[in-house]
Coordinates of C-alpha atoms and ligand atoms in Angstrom, one line a residue:
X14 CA -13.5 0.1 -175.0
X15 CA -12.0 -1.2 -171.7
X16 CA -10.6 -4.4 -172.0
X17 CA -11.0 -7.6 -169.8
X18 CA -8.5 -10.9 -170.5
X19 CA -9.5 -14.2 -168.7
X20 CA -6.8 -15.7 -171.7
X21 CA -4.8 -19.0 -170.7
X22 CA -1.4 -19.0 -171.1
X23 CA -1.7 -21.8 -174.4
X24 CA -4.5 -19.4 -176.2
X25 CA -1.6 -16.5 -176.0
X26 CA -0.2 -15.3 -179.5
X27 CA 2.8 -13.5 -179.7
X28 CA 4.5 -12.1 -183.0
X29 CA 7.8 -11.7 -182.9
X30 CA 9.4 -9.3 -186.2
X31 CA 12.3 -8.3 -187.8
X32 CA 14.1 -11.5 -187.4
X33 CA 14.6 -11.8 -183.5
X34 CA 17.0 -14.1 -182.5
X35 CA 15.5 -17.7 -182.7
X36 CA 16.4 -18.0 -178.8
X37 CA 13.1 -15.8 -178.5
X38 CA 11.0 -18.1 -180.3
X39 CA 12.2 -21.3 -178.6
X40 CA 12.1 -19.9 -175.2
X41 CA 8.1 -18.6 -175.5
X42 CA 7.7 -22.0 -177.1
X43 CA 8.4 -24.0 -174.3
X44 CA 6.8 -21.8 -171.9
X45 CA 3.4 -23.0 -173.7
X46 CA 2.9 -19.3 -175.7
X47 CA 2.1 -19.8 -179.5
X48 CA 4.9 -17.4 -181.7
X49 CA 4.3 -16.1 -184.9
X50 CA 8.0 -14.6 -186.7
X51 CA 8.2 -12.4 -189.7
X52 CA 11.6 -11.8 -190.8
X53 CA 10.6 -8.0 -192.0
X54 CA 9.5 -4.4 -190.4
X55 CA 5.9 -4.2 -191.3
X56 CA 4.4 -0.8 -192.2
X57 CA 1.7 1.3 -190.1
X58 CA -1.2 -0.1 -191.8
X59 CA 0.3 -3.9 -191.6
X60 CA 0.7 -3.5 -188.0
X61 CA -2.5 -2.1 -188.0
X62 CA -4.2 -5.1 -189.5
X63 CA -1.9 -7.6 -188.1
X64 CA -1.5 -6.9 -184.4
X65 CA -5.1 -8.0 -184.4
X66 CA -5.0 -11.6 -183.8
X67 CA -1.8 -11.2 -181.3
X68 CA -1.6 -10.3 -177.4
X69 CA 2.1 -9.6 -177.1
X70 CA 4.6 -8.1 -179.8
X71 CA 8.0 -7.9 -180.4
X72 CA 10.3 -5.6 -182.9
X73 CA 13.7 -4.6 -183.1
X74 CA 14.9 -1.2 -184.2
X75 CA 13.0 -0.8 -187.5
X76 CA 9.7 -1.0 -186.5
X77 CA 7.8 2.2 -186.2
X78 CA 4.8 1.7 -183.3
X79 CA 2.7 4.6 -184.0
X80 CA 0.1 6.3 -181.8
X81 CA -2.5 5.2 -184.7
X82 CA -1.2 1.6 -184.0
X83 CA -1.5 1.4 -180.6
X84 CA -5.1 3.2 -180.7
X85 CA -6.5 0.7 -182.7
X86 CA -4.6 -2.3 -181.0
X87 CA -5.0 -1.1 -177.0
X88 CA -5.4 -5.1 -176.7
X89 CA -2.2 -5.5 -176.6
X90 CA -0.8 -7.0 -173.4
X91 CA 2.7 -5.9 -173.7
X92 CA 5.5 -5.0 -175.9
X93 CA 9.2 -5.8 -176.3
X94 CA 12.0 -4.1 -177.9
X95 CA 14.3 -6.7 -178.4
X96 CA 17.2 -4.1 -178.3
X97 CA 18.6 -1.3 -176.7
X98 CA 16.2 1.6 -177.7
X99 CA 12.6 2.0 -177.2
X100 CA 12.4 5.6 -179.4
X101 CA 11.0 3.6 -182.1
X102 CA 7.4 3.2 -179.5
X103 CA 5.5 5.9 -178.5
X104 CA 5.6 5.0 -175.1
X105 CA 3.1 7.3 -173.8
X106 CA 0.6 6.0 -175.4
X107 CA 1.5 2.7 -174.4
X108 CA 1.0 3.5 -171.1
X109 CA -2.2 5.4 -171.4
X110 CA -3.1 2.0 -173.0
X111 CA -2.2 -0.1 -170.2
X112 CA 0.9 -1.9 -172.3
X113 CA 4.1 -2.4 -170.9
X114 CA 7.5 -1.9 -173.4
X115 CA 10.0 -4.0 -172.2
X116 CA 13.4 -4.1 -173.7
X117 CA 17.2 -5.1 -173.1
X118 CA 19.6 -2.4 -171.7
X119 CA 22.5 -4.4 -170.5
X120 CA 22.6 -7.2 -172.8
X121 CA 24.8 -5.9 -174.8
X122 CA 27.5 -4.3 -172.4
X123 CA 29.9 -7.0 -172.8
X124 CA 30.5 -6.5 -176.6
X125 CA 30.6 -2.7 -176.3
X126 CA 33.9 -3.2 -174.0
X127 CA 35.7 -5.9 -175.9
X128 CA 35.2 -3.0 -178.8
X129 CA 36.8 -0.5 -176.7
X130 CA 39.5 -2.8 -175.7
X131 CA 40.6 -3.4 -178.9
X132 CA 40.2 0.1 -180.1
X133 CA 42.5 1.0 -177.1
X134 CA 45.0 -1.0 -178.8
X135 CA 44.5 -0.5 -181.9
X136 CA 44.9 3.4 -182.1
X137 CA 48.1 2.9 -180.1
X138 CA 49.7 1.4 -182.7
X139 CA 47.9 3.1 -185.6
X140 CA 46.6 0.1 -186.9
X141 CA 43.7 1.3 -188.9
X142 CA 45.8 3.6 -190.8
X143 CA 48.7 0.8 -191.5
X144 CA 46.0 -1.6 -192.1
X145 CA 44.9 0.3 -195.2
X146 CA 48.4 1.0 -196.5
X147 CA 49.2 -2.6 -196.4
X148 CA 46.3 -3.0 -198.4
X149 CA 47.4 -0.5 -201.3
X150 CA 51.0 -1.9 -201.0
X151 CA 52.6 0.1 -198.7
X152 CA 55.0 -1.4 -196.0
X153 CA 55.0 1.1 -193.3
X154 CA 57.5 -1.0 -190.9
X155 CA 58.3 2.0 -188.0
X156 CA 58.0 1.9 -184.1
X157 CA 57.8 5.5 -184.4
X158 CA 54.4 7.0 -182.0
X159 CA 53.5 3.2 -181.3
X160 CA 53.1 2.3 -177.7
X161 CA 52.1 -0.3 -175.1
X162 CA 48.8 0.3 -173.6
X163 CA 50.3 -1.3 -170.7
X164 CA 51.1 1.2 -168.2
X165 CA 49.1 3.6 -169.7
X166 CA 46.1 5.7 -167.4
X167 CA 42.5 5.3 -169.3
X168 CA 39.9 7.9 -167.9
X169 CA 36.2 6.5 -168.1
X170 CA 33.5 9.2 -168.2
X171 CA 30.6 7.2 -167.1
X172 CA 31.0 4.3 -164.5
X173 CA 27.6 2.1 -165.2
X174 CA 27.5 -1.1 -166.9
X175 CA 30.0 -0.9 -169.8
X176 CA 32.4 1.2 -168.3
X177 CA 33.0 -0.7 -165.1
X178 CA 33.1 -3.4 -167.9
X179 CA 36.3 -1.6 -169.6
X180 CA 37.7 -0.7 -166.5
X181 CA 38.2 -4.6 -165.5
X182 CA 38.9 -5.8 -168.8
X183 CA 41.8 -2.8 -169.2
X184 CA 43.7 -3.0 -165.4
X185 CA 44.0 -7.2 -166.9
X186 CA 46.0 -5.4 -169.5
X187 CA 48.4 -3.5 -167.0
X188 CA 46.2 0.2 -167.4
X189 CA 45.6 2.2 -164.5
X190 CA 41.6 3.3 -164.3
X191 CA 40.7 6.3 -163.2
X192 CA 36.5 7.3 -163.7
X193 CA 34.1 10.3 -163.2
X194 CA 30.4 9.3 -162.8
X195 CA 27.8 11.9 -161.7
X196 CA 26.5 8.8 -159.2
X197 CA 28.8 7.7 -156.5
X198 CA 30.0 4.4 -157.4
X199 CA 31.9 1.5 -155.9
X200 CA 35.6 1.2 -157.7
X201 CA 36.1 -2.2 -159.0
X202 CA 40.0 -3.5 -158.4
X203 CA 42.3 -0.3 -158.2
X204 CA 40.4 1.9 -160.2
X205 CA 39.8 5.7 -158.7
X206 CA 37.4 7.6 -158.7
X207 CA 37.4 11.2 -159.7
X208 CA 35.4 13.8 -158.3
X209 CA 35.8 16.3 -161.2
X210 CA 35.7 15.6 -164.9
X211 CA 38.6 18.1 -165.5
X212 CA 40.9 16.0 -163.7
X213 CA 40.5 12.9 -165.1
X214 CA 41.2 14.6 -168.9
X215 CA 44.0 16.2 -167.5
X216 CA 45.7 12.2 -166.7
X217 CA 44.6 9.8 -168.8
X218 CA 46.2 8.7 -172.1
X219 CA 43.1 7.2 -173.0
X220 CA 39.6 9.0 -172.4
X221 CA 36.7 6.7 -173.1
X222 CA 33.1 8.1 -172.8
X223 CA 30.2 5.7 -171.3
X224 CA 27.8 8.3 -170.6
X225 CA 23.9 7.9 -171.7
X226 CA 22.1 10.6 -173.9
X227 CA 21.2 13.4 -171.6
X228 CA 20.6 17.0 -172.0
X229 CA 23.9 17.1 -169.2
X230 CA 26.2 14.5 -171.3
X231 CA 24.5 16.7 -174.5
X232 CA 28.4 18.5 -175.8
X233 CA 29.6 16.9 -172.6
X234 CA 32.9 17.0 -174.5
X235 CA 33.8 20.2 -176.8
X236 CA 36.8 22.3 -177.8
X237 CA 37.2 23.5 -174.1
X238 CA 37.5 19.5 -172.8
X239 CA 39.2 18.6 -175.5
X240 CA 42.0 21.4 -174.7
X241 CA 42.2 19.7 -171.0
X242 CA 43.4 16.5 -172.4
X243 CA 47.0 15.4 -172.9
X244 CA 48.7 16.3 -176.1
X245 CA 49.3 12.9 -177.4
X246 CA 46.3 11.3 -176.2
X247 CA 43.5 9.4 -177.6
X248 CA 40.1 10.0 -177.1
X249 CA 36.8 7.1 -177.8
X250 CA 32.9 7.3 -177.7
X251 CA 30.9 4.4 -178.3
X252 CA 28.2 6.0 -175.9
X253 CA 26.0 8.7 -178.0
X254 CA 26.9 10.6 -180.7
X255 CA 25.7 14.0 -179.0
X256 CA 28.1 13.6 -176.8
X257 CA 30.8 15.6 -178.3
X258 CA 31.0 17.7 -180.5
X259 CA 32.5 16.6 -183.6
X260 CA 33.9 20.2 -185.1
X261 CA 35.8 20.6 -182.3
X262 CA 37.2 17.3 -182.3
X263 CA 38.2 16.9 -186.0
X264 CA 40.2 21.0 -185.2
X265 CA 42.2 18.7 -182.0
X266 CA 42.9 15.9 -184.7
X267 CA 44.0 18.7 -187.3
X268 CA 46.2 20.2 -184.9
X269 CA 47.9 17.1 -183.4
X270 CA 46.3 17.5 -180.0
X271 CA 44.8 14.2 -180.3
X272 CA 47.2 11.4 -181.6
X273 CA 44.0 9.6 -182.8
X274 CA 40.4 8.7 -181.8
X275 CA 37.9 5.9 -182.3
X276 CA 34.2 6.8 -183.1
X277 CA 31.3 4.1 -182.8
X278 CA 28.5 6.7 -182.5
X279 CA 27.4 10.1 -184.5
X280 CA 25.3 12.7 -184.1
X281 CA 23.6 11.9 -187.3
X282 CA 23.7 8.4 -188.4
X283 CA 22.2 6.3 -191.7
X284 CA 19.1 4.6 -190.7
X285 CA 19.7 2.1 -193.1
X286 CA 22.8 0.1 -194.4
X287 CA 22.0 1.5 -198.3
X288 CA 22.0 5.1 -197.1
X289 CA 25.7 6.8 -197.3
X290 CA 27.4 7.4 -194.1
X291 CA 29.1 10.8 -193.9
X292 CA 31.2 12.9 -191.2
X293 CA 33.8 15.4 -191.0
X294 CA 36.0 12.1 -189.0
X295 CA 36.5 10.6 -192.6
X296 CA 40.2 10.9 -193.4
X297 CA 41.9 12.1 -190.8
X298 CA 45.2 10.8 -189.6
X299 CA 44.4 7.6 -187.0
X300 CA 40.7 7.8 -186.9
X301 CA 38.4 4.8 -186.5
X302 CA 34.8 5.2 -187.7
X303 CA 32.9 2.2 -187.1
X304 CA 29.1 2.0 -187.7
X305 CA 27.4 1.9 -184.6
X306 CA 28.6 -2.0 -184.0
X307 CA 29.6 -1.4 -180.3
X308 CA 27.0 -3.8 -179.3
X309 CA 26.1 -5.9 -182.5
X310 CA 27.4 -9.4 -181.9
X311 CA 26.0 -12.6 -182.2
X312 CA 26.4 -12.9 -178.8
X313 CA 24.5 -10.0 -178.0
X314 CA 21.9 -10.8 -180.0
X315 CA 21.5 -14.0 -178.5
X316 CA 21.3 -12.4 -174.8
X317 CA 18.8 -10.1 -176.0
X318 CA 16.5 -12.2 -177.6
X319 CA 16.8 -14.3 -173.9
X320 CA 15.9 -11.3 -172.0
X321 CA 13.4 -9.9 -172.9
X322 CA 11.3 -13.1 -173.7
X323 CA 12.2 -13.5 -169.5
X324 CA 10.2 -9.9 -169.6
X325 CA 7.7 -11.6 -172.0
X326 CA 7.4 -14.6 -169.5
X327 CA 7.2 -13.4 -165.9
X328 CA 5.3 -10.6 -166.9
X329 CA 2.4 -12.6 -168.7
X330 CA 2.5 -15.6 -166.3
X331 CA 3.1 -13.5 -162.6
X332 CA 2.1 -9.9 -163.8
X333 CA 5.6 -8.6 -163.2
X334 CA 6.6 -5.3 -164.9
X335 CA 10.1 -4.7 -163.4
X336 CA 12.2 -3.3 -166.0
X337 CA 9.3 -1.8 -168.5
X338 CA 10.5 1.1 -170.0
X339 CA 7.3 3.4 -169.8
X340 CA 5.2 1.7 -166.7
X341 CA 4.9 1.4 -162.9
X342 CA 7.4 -1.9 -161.7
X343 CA 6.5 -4.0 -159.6
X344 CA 8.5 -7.2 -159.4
X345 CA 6.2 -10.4 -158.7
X346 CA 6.8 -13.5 -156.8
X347 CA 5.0 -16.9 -158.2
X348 CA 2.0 -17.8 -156.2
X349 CA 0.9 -21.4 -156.8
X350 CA -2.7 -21.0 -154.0
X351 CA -4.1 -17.8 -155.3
X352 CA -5.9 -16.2 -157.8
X353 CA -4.1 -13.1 -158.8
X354 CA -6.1 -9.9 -160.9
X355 CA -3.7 -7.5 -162.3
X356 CA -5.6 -4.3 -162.7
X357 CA -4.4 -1.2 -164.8
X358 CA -6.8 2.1 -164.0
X359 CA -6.1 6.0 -164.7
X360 CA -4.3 7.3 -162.1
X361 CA -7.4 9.4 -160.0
X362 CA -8.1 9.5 -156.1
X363 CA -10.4 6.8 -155.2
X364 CA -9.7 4.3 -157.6
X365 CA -8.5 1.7 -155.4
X366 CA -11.4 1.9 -152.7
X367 CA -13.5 1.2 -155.2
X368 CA -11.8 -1.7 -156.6
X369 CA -11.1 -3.1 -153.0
X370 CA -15.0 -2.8 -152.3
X371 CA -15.7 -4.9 -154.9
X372 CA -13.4 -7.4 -153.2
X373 CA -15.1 -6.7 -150.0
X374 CA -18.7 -7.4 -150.9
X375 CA -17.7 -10.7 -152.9
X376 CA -16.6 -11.8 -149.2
X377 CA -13.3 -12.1 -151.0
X378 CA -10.1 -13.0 -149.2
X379 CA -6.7 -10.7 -149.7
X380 CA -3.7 -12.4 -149.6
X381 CA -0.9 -9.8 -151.1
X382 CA -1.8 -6.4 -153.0
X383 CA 0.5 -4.4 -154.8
X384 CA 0.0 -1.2 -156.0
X385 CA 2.6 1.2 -158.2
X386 CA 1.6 4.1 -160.2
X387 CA 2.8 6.8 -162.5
X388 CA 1.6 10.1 -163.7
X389 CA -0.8 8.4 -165.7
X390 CA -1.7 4.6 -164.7
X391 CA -1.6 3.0 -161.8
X392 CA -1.2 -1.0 -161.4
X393 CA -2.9 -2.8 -159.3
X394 CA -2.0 -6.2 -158.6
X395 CA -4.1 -8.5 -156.1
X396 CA -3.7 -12.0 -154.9
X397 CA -7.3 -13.8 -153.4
X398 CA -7.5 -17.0 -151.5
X399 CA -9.6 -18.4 -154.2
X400 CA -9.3 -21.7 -156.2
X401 CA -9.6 -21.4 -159.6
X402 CA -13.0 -23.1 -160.2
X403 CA -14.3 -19.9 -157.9
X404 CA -16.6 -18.0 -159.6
X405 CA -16.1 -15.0 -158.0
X406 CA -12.8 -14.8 -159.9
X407 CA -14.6 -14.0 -163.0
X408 CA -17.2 -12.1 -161.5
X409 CA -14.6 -9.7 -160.0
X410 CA -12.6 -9.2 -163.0
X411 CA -15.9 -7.9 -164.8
X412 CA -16.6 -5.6 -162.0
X413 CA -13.2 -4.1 -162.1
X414 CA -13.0 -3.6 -165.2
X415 CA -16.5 -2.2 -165.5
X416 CA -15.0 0.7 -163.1
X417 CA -14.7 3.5 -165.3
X418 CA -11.0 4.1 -164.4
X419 CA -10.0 0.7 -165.5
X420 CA -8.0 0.4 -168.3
X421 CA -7.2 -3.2 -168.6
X422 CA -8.1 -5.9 -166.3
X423 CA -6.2 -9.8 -166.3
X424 CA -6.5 -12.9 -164.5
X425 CA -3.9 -15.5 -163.5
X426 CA -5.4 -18.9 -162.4
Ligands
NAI22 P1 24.6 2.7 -167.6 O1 23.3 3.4 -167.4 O2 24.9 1.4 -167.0 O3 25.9 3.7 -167.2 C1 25.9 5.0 -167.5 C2 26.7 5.7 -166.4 O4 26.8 7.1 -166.8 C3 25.9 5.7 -165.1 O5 26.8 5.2 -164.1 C4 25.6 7.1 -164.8 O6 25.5 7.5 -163.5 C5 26.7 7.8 -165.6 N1 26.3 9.2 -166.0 C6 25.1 9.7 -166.4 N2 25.2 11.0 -166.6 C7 26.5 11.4 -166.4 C8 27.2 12.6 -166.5 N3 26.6 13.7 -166.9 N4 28.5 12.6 -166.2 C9 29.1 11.4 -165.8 N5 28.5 10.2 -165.6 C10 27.2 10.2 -166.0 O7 24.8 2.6 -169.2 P2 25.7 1.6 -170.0 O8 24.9 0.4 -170.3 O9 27.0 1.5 -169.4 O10 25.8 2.4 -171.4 C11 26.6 3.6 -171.6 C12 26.3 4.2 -172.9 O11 26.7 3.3 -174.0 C13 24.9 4.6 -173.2 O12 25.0 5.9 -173.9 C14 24.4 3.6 -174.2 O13 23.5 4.2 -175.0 C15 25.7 3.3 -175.0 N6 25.7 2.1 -175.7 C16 26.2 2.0 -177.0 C17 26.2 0.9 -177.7 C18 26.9 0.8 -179.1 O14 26.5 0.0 -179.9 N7 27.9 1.7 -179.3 C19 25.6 -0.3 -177.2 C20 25.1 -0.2 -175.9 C21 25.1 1.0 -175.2

């Protein structure tokens, strides 16, 4: 059934899950939305039931939004990953459903380079490795293969937000920067840019990969990469675990290619922190394995949980979608002396001179109209020179939605 919303901001239910930072909460709060939390993942048929009584949800990680949930919540007014990922939605049908996914892609960029820094540092002078032997008794007091990373060349595969990140942070340490990105990219401070991959391995001490998970960055770095690096040198991915592959690595480490790496991401990871973690890394000689923690501070979390209730709030009180994961953008400006009807039809010829004769013939005035689409959808959003206490408003928003390409049809006052 299509579906038509003439809901004020105060009537507005929003669950938030999985315990989202409390910044969340307290931000939709004052904006006037009522927040529901629950501190756990619920299952298919909870969400099912649940999602009922909410217009707008929020998860983390865990949750599992299924195509059954979505078909028998296509209510929904939009949905927020408060994290990184949005695999955990089935995005098309959140489209087809007329539900934005909104989530937080850079929130975390800042923790992921402090990680690298001290990584950096850390597998120059072995610490991991002494670390342990201090702990079982051993004093291990030697200069011998410890270094300065001052001085030192780090090669960035990957120039976007974390890596132009590591590339400040590291040339404040003394480093020289040298980068490869498949984008042309604006060098910040002295760093260089590279036009070929191969180069870059061939001069930095330190490569560190920043890449997302592509089928092109899929094995980006194997045995015949590997072989281009310095002997000596270290090599650290807290991008995607497909990125290299992890055979050919662990033979470099073996043979003393590599002095050493540091590893934040696998190719096969626990989804849980009760399942065992296991990789063909564990043991070697001046290898950090961290659990996927690149971006997981409290810091982080924070920033995240302020994001994406933004998303929450400009989308639900302008009709802005800039930055959903799986919809048309369009980035909104506040109106305060229209009446704006935010539209979402299947993407078919014709739709919008229908929907603009409906505006026509109810002697409506057009102030703005904005239209983006996708394969799929296509949003609509229009502003009318109408006061709220205008009928027609309410009139139009039936007609539009009684269109039989509409998918979802709102009004903001
Ligand atoms: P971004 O999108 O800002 O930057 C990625 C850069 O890689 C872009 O400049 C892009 O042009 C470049 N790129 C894409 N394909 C390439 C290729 N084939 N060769 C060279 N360059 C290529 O992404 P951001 O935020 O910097 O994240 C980078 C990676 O870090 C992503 O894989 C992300 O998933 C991962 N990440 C890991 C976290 C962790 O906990 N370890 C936390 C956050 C992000």
């Amino acid at each position: 059934m299509n579906q038509a919303k003439l809901v004020t901001i105060s009537a507005m239910r929003i669950l938030l899950t999985e315990n989202i930072h409390s910044v969340a909460q307290e931000k939709l709060i004052d904006e006037g939305f009522k927040v529901d939390l629950l501190s756990h993942a619920p299952s298919e048929d909870e969400y099912i039931q649940l999602l009922k009584k909410y217009d707008v949800l929020g998860i983390r990680s865990k949750s599992e939004i299924t195509q059954k949930i979505l078909e028998q919540n296509k209510h929904l007014m939009a949905i927020g990953a408060f994290c990184i990922g949005t695999n955990q939605i089935n995005l098309l049908e959140a489209n087809r459903a007329g539900i934005p996914v909104f989530n937080a892609p850079h929130s975390n960029t800042r923790s992921v380079a402090e990680l690298v820094i001290a990584e950096m540092i850390a597998l120059s002078r072995q610490l991991g490795d002494r670390n342990i032997l201090a702990h079982q008794g051993e004093w291990m007091k030697s200069a011998e293969g410890s270094k300065e990373v001052r001085g030192k060349t780090l090669g960035l595969v990957g120039y976007g937000h974390i890596g132009s990140q590591v590339s400040v942070l590291s040339e404040a340490m003394g480093m020289k920067v040298v980068f490869y990105d498949i984008i042309k990219k604006l060098p910040l401070g002295n760093a260089q840019s590279k036009t070929h991959l191969g180069d870059l391995l061939q001069e930095a001490d330190f490569v560190s990969l920043h890449v997302p998970e592509t089928p092109e960055t899929k094995n980006m770095i194997s045995g015949k990469e590997i072989s281009r690096m310095k002997k000596g040198s270290f090599l650290i991915n807290a991008s995607r675990g497909t990125v290299i592959v992890i055979d050919d690595l662990v033979k470099a480490l073996k043979e003393n290619h590599l002095a050493g790496c540091a590893v934040d991401v696998f190719p096969e990871e626990p989804a849980s922190n009760k399942e065992k973690f296991k990789s063909p890394l564990q043991g070697l000689k001046n290898v950090i394995l961290t659990p996927h923690i690149g971006g997981s501070t409290e810091e982080a979390q924070y920033a995240i949980g302020l994001e994406v209730a933004e998303s929450f709030r400009k989308f639900l009180r302008f009709g802005t979608t800039a930055g959903a994961v799986n919809f048309p953008n369009v980035e909104l400006a506040a109106k305060t002396d229209v009446t704006r009807i935010m539209n979402v039809h299947r993407n078919e010829p014709g739709v919008l001179g229908e929907l603009n004769g409906f505006i026509s013939a109810a002697q409506a005035n057009i102030q703005g109209q904005y239209l983006s689409t996708d394969r799929h959808i296509g949003y609509l959003v229009t502003d009318l020179e109408l006061s709220p206490s205008h009928t027609t408003a309410p009139a139009l928003v039936d007609q539009f939605q009684r269109s039989s390409r509409s998918i979802k049809t709102r009004v903001i006052f």
